[in-house]
Every structure is written in C-alpha cells, then in structure tokens.
Short mmCIF file of C-alpha atoms in Angstrom, two decimals:
data_model
loop_
_atom_site.label_atom_id
_atom_site.label_comp_id
_atom_site.label_asym_id
_atom_site.label_seq_id
_atom_site.Cartn_x
_atom_site.Cartn_y
_atom_site.Cartn_z
CA MET A 9 29.24 -55.41 4.15
CA LYS A 10 30.03 -52.35 1.76
CA ILE A 11 30.91 -49.12 3.91
CA PHE A 12 30.54 -46.00 2.32
CA ASN A 13 32.90 -43.24 2.60
CA ARG A 14 31.12 -40.15 4.09
CA LYS A 15 32.80 -37.71 1.98
CA SER A 16 32.04 -39.89 -1.12
CA ILE A 17 28.38 -39.56 -0.10
CA ILE A 18 28.58 -35.76 0.47
CA VAL A 19 29.89 -35.20 -2.91
CA SER A 20 27.57 -37.40 -4.79
CA PHE A 21 24.67 -35.37 -2.87
CA ILE A 22 26.33 -32.22 -4.06
CA LEU A 23 26.63 -33.44 -7.41
CA LEU A 24 23.07 -34.74 -7.55
CA LEU A 25 21.68 -31.29 -6.02
CA ASN A 26 23.63 -29.28 -8.71
CA THR A 27 21.99 -31.78 -11.27
CA VAL A 28 18.41 -30.27 -9.85
CA LEU A 29 19.48 -26.52 -9.54
CA PHE A 30 21.32 -26.42 -12.86
CA ALA A 31 19.08 -28.67 -15.41
CA GLU A 32 18.58 -26.73 -18.45
CA ASN A 33 16.08 -27.06 -21.32
CA THR A 34 17.60 -28.58 -24.77
CA TYR A 35 15.96 -28.94 -28.00
CA LYS A 36 16.87 -31.70 -30.53
CA VAL A 37 17.13 -29.95 -34.23
CA ASP A 38 15.08 -31.29 -36.80
CA LYS A 39 15.88 -31.36 -40.53
CA GLY A 40 15.03 -27.91 -41.98
CA ASP A 41 15.91 -26.02 -38.77
CA THR A 42 17.80 -23.26 -38.66
CA LEU A 43 18.39 -20.93 -35.40
CA TYR A 44 16.01 -18.21 -36.58
CA SER A 45 13.40 -20.71 -36.83
CA ILE A 46 14.16 -22.04 -33.08
CA SER A 47 14.57 -18.54 -31.93
CA ARG A 48 11.19 -17.79 -33.45
CA LYS A 49 9.68 -20.93 -31.66
CA TYR A 50 11.11 -19.93 -28.37
CA GLN A 51 10.41 -16.29 -28.86
CA ILE A 52 14.03 -15.46 -27.77
CA THR A 53 16.93 -13.79 -30.33
CA VAL A 54 19.43 -15.84 -32.40
CA ALA A 55 21.93 -13.86 -30.26
CA GLU A 56 20.69 -15.57 -27.01
CA LEU A 57 20.96 -19.10 -28.73
CA ARG A 58 24.10 -18.46 -30.19
CA ALA A 59 25.80 -17.43 -26.64
CA ALA A 60 24.02 -20.33 -25.04
CA ASN A 61 25.65 -22.83 -27.35
CA ASN A 62 28.85 -21.18 -28.04
CA LEU A 63 28.34 -20.75 -31.65
CA SER A 64 29.70 -18.25 -33.74
CA GLU A 65 27.66 -16.41 -36.82
CA ASN A 66 29.32 -18.73 -39.55
CA ASP A 67 28.40 -22.26 -37.53
CA VAL A 68 25.82 -24.44 -39.25
CA ILE A 69 23.49 -26.38 -36.68
CA LYS A 70 22.73 -30.06 -38.24
CA ALA A 71 19.68 -32.70 -37.40
CA GLY A 72 20.03 -34.32 -34.50
CA GLN A 73 22.30 -31.68 -32.69
CA ARG A 74 21.25 -30.80 -29.05
CA LEU A 75 20.96 -26.80 -28.36
CA ILE A 76 20.28 -25.35 -24.90
CA ILE A 77 17.39 -22.92 -25.06
CA PRO A 78 18.13 -20.17 -22.60
CA ASP A 79 15.75 -18.83 -20.31
CA ALA A 80 14.15 -15.50 -21.69
CA ASP A 81 15.90 -12.25 -20.23
CA ILE A 82 15.26 -8.99 -22.07
CA GLY A 83 18.29 -7.56 -20.54
CA ASN A 84 20.80 -10.16 -22.07
CA ALA A 85 18.68 -9.82 -25.27
CA ALA A 86 19.54 -6.30 -25.62
CA ALA A 87 23.38 -6.50 -24.53
CA LEU A 88 23.97 -9.34 -26.89
CA SER A 89 22.01 -7.73 -29.72
CA SER A 90 24.61 -4.86 -29.58
CA THR A 91 27.62 -4.59 -31.86
CA SER A 92 29.46 -2.55 -29.48
CA LYS A 93 31.94 -4.11 -26.91
CA SER A 94 30.67 -4.02 -23.36
CA ASN A 95 32.67 -1.59 -21.18
CA ASN A 96 34.25 -2.97 -17.94
CA SER A 97 32.11 -3.55 -15.18
CA SER A 98 33.10 -2.85 -11.55
CA ILE A 99 32.42 -6.09 -10.15
CA LYS A 100 35.34 -7.80 -8.40
CA THR A 101 36.72 -10.88 -10.41
CA THR A 102 38.70 -13.62 -10.60
CA GLU A 103 40.07 -16.00 -12.75
CA TYR A 104 38.32 -19.11 -14.69
CA THR A 105 39.86 -21.44 -17.13
CA VAL A 106 36.87 -22.39 -19.60
CA GLN A 107 36.58 -26.14 -19.66
CA LYS A 108 35.05 -28.14 -22.51
CA GLY A 109 31.57 -27.67 -23.15
CA ASP A 110 31.61 -24.51 -21.49
CA THR A 111 29.42 -21.61 -22.81
CA LEU A 112 28.76 -18.08 -21.45
CA TYR A 113 25.40 -18.64 -20.69
CA ARG A 114 26.25 -21.88 -18.45
CA ILE A 115 29.42 -19.83 -17.10
CA ALA A 116 27.19 -16.73 -16.27
CA LYS A 117 24.35 -19.06 -14.54
CA ASN A 118 27.03 -20.90 -12.67
CA ASN A 119 28.40 -17.71 -11.22
CA GLY A 120 25.36 -15.45 -10.46
CA LEU A 121 26.01 -13.48 -13.34
CA SER A 122 23.70 -12.12 -16.58
CA VAL A 123 25.49 -12.93 -19.94
CA ALA A 124 25.70 -9.03 -20.06
CA GLU A 125 27.78 -8.61 -16.84
CA LEU A 126 29.90 -11.48 -18.52
CA LEU A 127 30.40 -9.68 -21.47
CA ALA A 128 31.41 -6.69 -19.52
CA ILE A 129 33.85 -7.67 -17.39
CA ASN A 130 35.72 -9.60 -19.82
CA ASN A 131 35.37 -6.57 -22.39
CA PHE A 132 33.68 -9.10 -24.92
CA ASP A 133 31.40 -8.38 -27.90
CA SER A 134 28.35 -9.91 -28.64
CA ASN A 135 30.05 -12.39 -31.22
CA THR A 136 32.70 -13.73 -28.76
CA VAL A 137 32.93 -17.54 -28.93
CA ILE A 138 34.96 -19.27 -26.00
CA LYS A 139 37.66 -22.36 -25.95
CA ALA A 140 38.58 -24.57 -23.64
CA GLY A 141 41.58 -23.75 -21.70
CA GLN A 142 40.93 -20.12 -22.38
CA LYS A 143 41.16 -18.04 -19.04
CA ILE A 144 38.12 -15.44 -18.46
CA LYS A 145 37.26 -13.36 -15.64
CA ILE A 146 34.08 -14.38 -13.64
CA ALA A 147 32.43 -12.63 -10.10
CA ALA A 148 34.97 -13.23 -7.21
CA ILE A 149 32.43 -14.32 -4.95
CA ASN A 150 31.38 -17.54 -6.40
CA THR A 151 29.20 -20.07 -4.66
CA ASN A 152 29.27 -22.31 -7.37
CA ALA A 153 32.87 -22.86 -8.20
CA THR A 154 32.82 -26.12 -7.11
CA ILE A 155 30.48 -27.23 -9.94
CA SER A 156 32.24 -29.63 -12.32
CA SER A 157 31.24 -29.14 -16.28
CA ALA A 158 30.73 -32.97 -16.40
CA ALA A 159 27.82 -32.50 -13.80
CA ASP A 160 26.54 -29.41 -15.75
CA ASN A 161 26.54 -31.55 -19.09
CA SER A 162 24.81 -34.28 -17.57
CA SER A 163 21.86 -32.28 -16.04
CA THR A 164 20.27 -31.40 -19.20
CA THR A 165 16.80 -32.55 -19.93
CA THR A 166 15.06 -32.18 -23.27
CA LYS A 167 12.03 -30.28 -23.77
CA ASN A 168 10.92 -30.01 -27.39
CA THR A 169 8.14 -27.48 -26.78
CA PRO A 170 8.12 -23.87 -26.94
CA ALA A 171 8.17 -22.24 -23.56
CA GLU A 172 4.65 -21.24 -22.35
CA LYS A 173 3.74 -17.53 -22.11
CA ALA A 174 5.76 -15.99 -19.25
CA PRO A 175 3.66 -14.31 -16.45
CA ASP A 176 3.39 -10.88 -15.64
CA THR A 177 6.62 -10.03 -13.85
CA ARG A 178 6.19 -6.48 -13.56
CA THR A 179 6.28 -4.40 -10.31
CA TYR A 180 4.73 -0.84 -10.58
CA GLY A 181 5.84 2.17 -9.03
CA THR A 182 5.03 6.02 -9.26
CA THR A 183 2.41 6.88 -12.12
CA ILE A 184 3.27 10.42 -13.35
CA THR A 185 2.13 13.04 -16.18
CA ALA A 186 4.45 13.09 -19.06
CA ASP A 187 6.84 16.32 -18.99
CA SER A 188 5.62 18.10 -22.41
CA SER A 189 9.52 18.83 -22.79
CA ILE A 190 10.51 15.31 -23.05
CA LYS A 191 10.00 13.44 -26.31
CA TRP A 192 8.17 9.87 -25.70
CA PRO A 193 7.45 7.17 -28.24
CA VAL A 194 3.60 7.95 -27.95
CA SER A 195 2.03 11.54 -27.36
CA ASN A 196 1.17 12.80 -23.84
CA PRO A 197 1.24 9.36 -22.25
CA THR A 198 0.37 8.86 -18.56
CA ILE A 199 3.90 7.12 -17.39
CA THR A 200 3.97 4.49 -14.83
CA GLN A 201 7.32 3.02 -13.35
CA VAL A 202 7.91 -0.65 -13.80
CA LYS A 203 10.57 -2.21 -11.47
CA GLY A 204 11.68 -5.66 -10.54
CA LYS A 205 13.06 -8.01 -13.26
CA VAL A 206 11.54 -5.48 -15.52
CA TRP A 207 12.82 -2.00 -15.45
CA GLY A 208 11.67 0.93 -17.48
CA VAL A 209 8.11 2.67 -17.93
CA GLN A 210 4.78 1.66 -18.94
CA LEU A 211 3.08 4.35 -21.28
CA SER A 212 -0.41 4.81 -21.86
CA ALA A 213 -1.68 5.49 -25.30
CA LYS A 214 -4.38 5.59 -27.60
CA GLU A 215 -5.63 2.43 -29.61
CA ASN A 216 -3.60 1.78 -32.78
CA GLU A 217 -1.47 4.99 -31.88
CA ALA A 218 1.81 5.15 -33.89
CA VAL A 219 4.94 4.43 -31.84
CA LYS A 220 7.60 6.64 -32.67
CA SER A 221 11.53 6.43 -32.21
CA ILE A 222 12.96 9.17 -29.94
CA ALA A 223 16.37 8.56 -31.00
CA GLU A 224 18.18 7.52 -34.39
CA GLY A 225 20.21 4.24 -34.89
CA THR A 226 20.00 0.74 -36.22
CA ALA A 227 17.31 -1.70 -35.59
CA MET A 228 19.15 -4.40 -34.09
CA PHE A 229 16.29 -6.92 -33.24
CA VAL A 230 12.31 -6.91 -34.89
CA GLY A 231 10.32 -9.81 -33.66
CA ILE A 232 8.48 -11.41 -30.86
CA TYR A 233 10.14 -11.74 -27.41
CA ARG A 234 8.62 -13.79 -25.01
CA GLY A 235 6.67 -11.92 -22.16
CA PHE A 236 6.86 -8.62 -24.36
CA GLY A 237 4.75 -9.52 -27.60
CA GLN A 238 6.12 -7.48 -30.45
CA VAL A 239 9.51 -5.81 -29.73
CA VAL A 240 12.16 -3.48 -31.62
CA PHE A 241 15.47 -2.71 -30.44
CA VAL A 242 17.24 0.24 -31.76
CA GLN A 243 20.85 0.83 -31.16
CA SER A 244 22.40 4.49 -30.98
CA LYS A 245 25.51 5.24 -32.25
CA THR A 246 26.80 5.69 -28.64
CA GLY A 247 25.63 1.91 -27.85
CA LEU A 248 22.34 2.39 -26.23
CA ILE A 249 19.74 0.24 -26.72
CA TYR A 250 16.23 1.46 -26.67
CA ALA A 251 13.34 -1.27 -26.26
CA TYR A 252 9.71 -0.68 -27.89
CA THR A 253 7.95 -3.53 -26.37
CA GLY A 254 4.14 -4.45 -26.49
CA LEU A 255 3.43 -3.14 -30.04
CA GLY A 256 0.55 -4.54 -31.72
CA SER A 257 2.17 -3.95 -35.38
CA VAL A 258 5.74 -3.38 -36.68
CA LYS A 259 6.83 -1.45 -39.77
CA VAL A 260 10.37 -1.62 -39.78
CA HIS A 261 12.68 -4.61 -40.57
CA LYS A 262 16.13 -5.80 -38.70
CA GLY A 263 18.97 -3.64 -40.47
CA ASP A 264 17.07 -0.73 -40.99
CA TYR A 265 18.60 2.38 -40.04
CA ILE A 266 15.71 4.71 -37.95
CA LEU A 267 15.69 8.15 -37.68
CA SER A 268 14.33 9.99 -34.77
CA GLY A 269 10.61 10.53 -35.21
CA SER A 270 10.46 7.59 -37.69
CA GLU A 271 7.30 5.49 -37.04
CA LEU A 272 8.21 1.63 -35.83
CA GLY A 273 4.74 0.35 -35.63
CA SER A 274 1.41 0.75 -33.42
CA VAL A 275 0.83 0.15 -29.73
CA GLY A 276 -1.07 -3.04 -28.87
CA LEU A 277 -3.42 -4.02 -26.24
CA ASP A 278 -1.47 -5.10 -22.99
CA SER A 279 -1.99 -8.92 -22.25
CA ILE A 280 -2.92 -8.17 -18.83
CA SER A 281 -4.75 -4.90 -18.56
CA GLN A 282 -6.46 -5.14 -22.21
CA LYS A 283 -5.42 -1.53 -22.42
CA PRO A 284 -3.74 0.21 -25.32
CA GLN A 285 -0.21 0.73 -23.81
CA MET A 286 3.41 -0.22 -24.29
CA THR A 287 6.38 -1.05 -22.18
CA PHE A 288 9.76 1.33 -23.00
CA MET A 289 12.98 0.56 -21.96
CA VAL A 290 16.61 1.65 -22.18
CA PHE A 291 19.60 -0.57 -21.55
CA GLN A 292 23.35 0.18 -21.63
CA ASN A 293 25.74 -3.00 -21.38
CA GLY A 294 22.49 -5.01 -20.98
CA GLN A 295 21.77 -2.81 -17.80
CA PRO A 296 18.61 -0.68 -17.65
CA ILE A 297 18.71 2.94 -17.21
CA ASP A 298 16.21 5.64 -16.53
CA PRO A 299 14.19 5.96 -19.74
CA SER A 300 13.52 9.54 -19.10
CA LYS A 301 17.26 10.46 -18.55
CA ALA A 302 18.09 8.53 -21.93
CA PRO A 303 19.37 10.98 -24.79
CA ARG A 304 16.95 12.00 -27.50
CA ASN A 305 17.58 13.34 -30.97
#
C-alpha cells in the first residue's frame, strides 16, 4: 500500500489552490493580430498588454503566441499610459528575484499590489521590461510569497472571447452644486462623488454637450475602455493623468497636444441611468486624487 507523505499532500493542495486563485485569461494570437487590435477587442490599453506580457515597444507578436489578458483597471491604465517615471511609494518593501516567465502584472497580482504601485516602488517607467535574475522591490507583507512561477505558468486558461461588459462598480457619495470658480469639463454640472473601485466625480450635463479639457497636455490614450465607454487620457507636463470617460463622441487623437479649453468630444448617455453625464478622474502615479483640487490652467 502506497503511503502519502502529509507534507507533500499539503504542498499539492496549496499548488492546486493557487492554480484556481491565480488563473488568468490568455489569448492565442491569430494571423494578422496586433497588440492594438487585441487591446481593442478586450477594451484595454496596449500598455497594459505589454506590461502583462513583459513586452517592449519593439517586440513583435506572432501567430500562435499566447498572451495574458489582464483585468481592466483604469488606475493601472492611467499609470501605464504615462510617460513619466513613477515617484517612490511609501509602501514598505522587500527584495524579490525575478523568475523566468514573470511579468510586472503577475508579480503585482501575486503580491497584492497594483501595477501602478509596483512601478512606483521601483521607480520604473511604463516601458520597463524585466529579466529573469533581476532583483526588484515588492511589498514587505506578502501572503503569496510561496507561490512558485511554475504554478503560475501552468494555471492559465485560454479564453479567446472578449471580456463581457463590466458591471457598475460605482459607489455614490455626496452630491453638490459646482462652485462657479472651479473649471470643469462641462458647464455648471451637478457633481456626485464616486468612490469604491472607481474614484472620481460624476458630472451631469446637457445632451451632447461639449467636453472640454481643464488642463493642457498630451492625449496619451483615446478609445473605448472596458466599463467606461469612450475615454480620453490627457497627461499634463507635471505627469498628472486627467481621465475624461463616458464620452459619446471623441474629436481628438492619441498624441495630440491638447490646450486648456479645447473640445475633446461630447457627453454620452450613462449606461446605467441613461442620462447625459460623464465620469471624471485624475490620477497621480496611478492613484486617484481629488478632481476638484487637481490643477487647472
């Protein structure tokens, strides 16, 4: 009769549990696919795809290659769309040696961090590519430290269908009338605080009202982002990302230099309330800041 070692049974159970908990969606690249076309299909940014798969701007994908499809996270998207290096974070850290097959996305996920936080504590920029054997910083309190790279690499599941429409994750706070001295993307909005996974303000508007930039900068992302409809990210010279979301139409393109007061597009209908309104957020190193206190110019 075969006798099973109690320790090996426990280890096997942990590996099986990790396989379930850390399963990731993957996509098998088809002929003619590009990172841009795949990002459009899944309604995320190209920068997120690169970070999730440890790809540089010069890497070319090939038919048959499997790509990790990261969860949509607009804070990560904002951080990765920025051209500025992240500032050092106040998170307590310890050292981690990069393993073969690791990506910034996987390391962040396995250590309870967002990609934005991982970039910040390592002072990486959005184009950073990591290599096996490299030592980087991770959060000091790490409940997943025993997870092996082999377990992560074997836990992927293939799903070649785009992610379904994200549910409404907004938690609403106080509603206030706009201060006439503060410039907003739309005129005289009613402002409702939005908290939870999404953190910013919801602005009421007139049907098809023009959405105007409140600060000058460069359009870093223009397109549909999962759960937010049509979105424009504008990065200021100081590195802040102004996120104008829920637009009905867009008049700018990625790379355009946007002047303060320039028309970005028009307000769309909210998918939940079916009223003309938009959600406005401002991010610093991927972390939301109070939109009412963000610089205007």
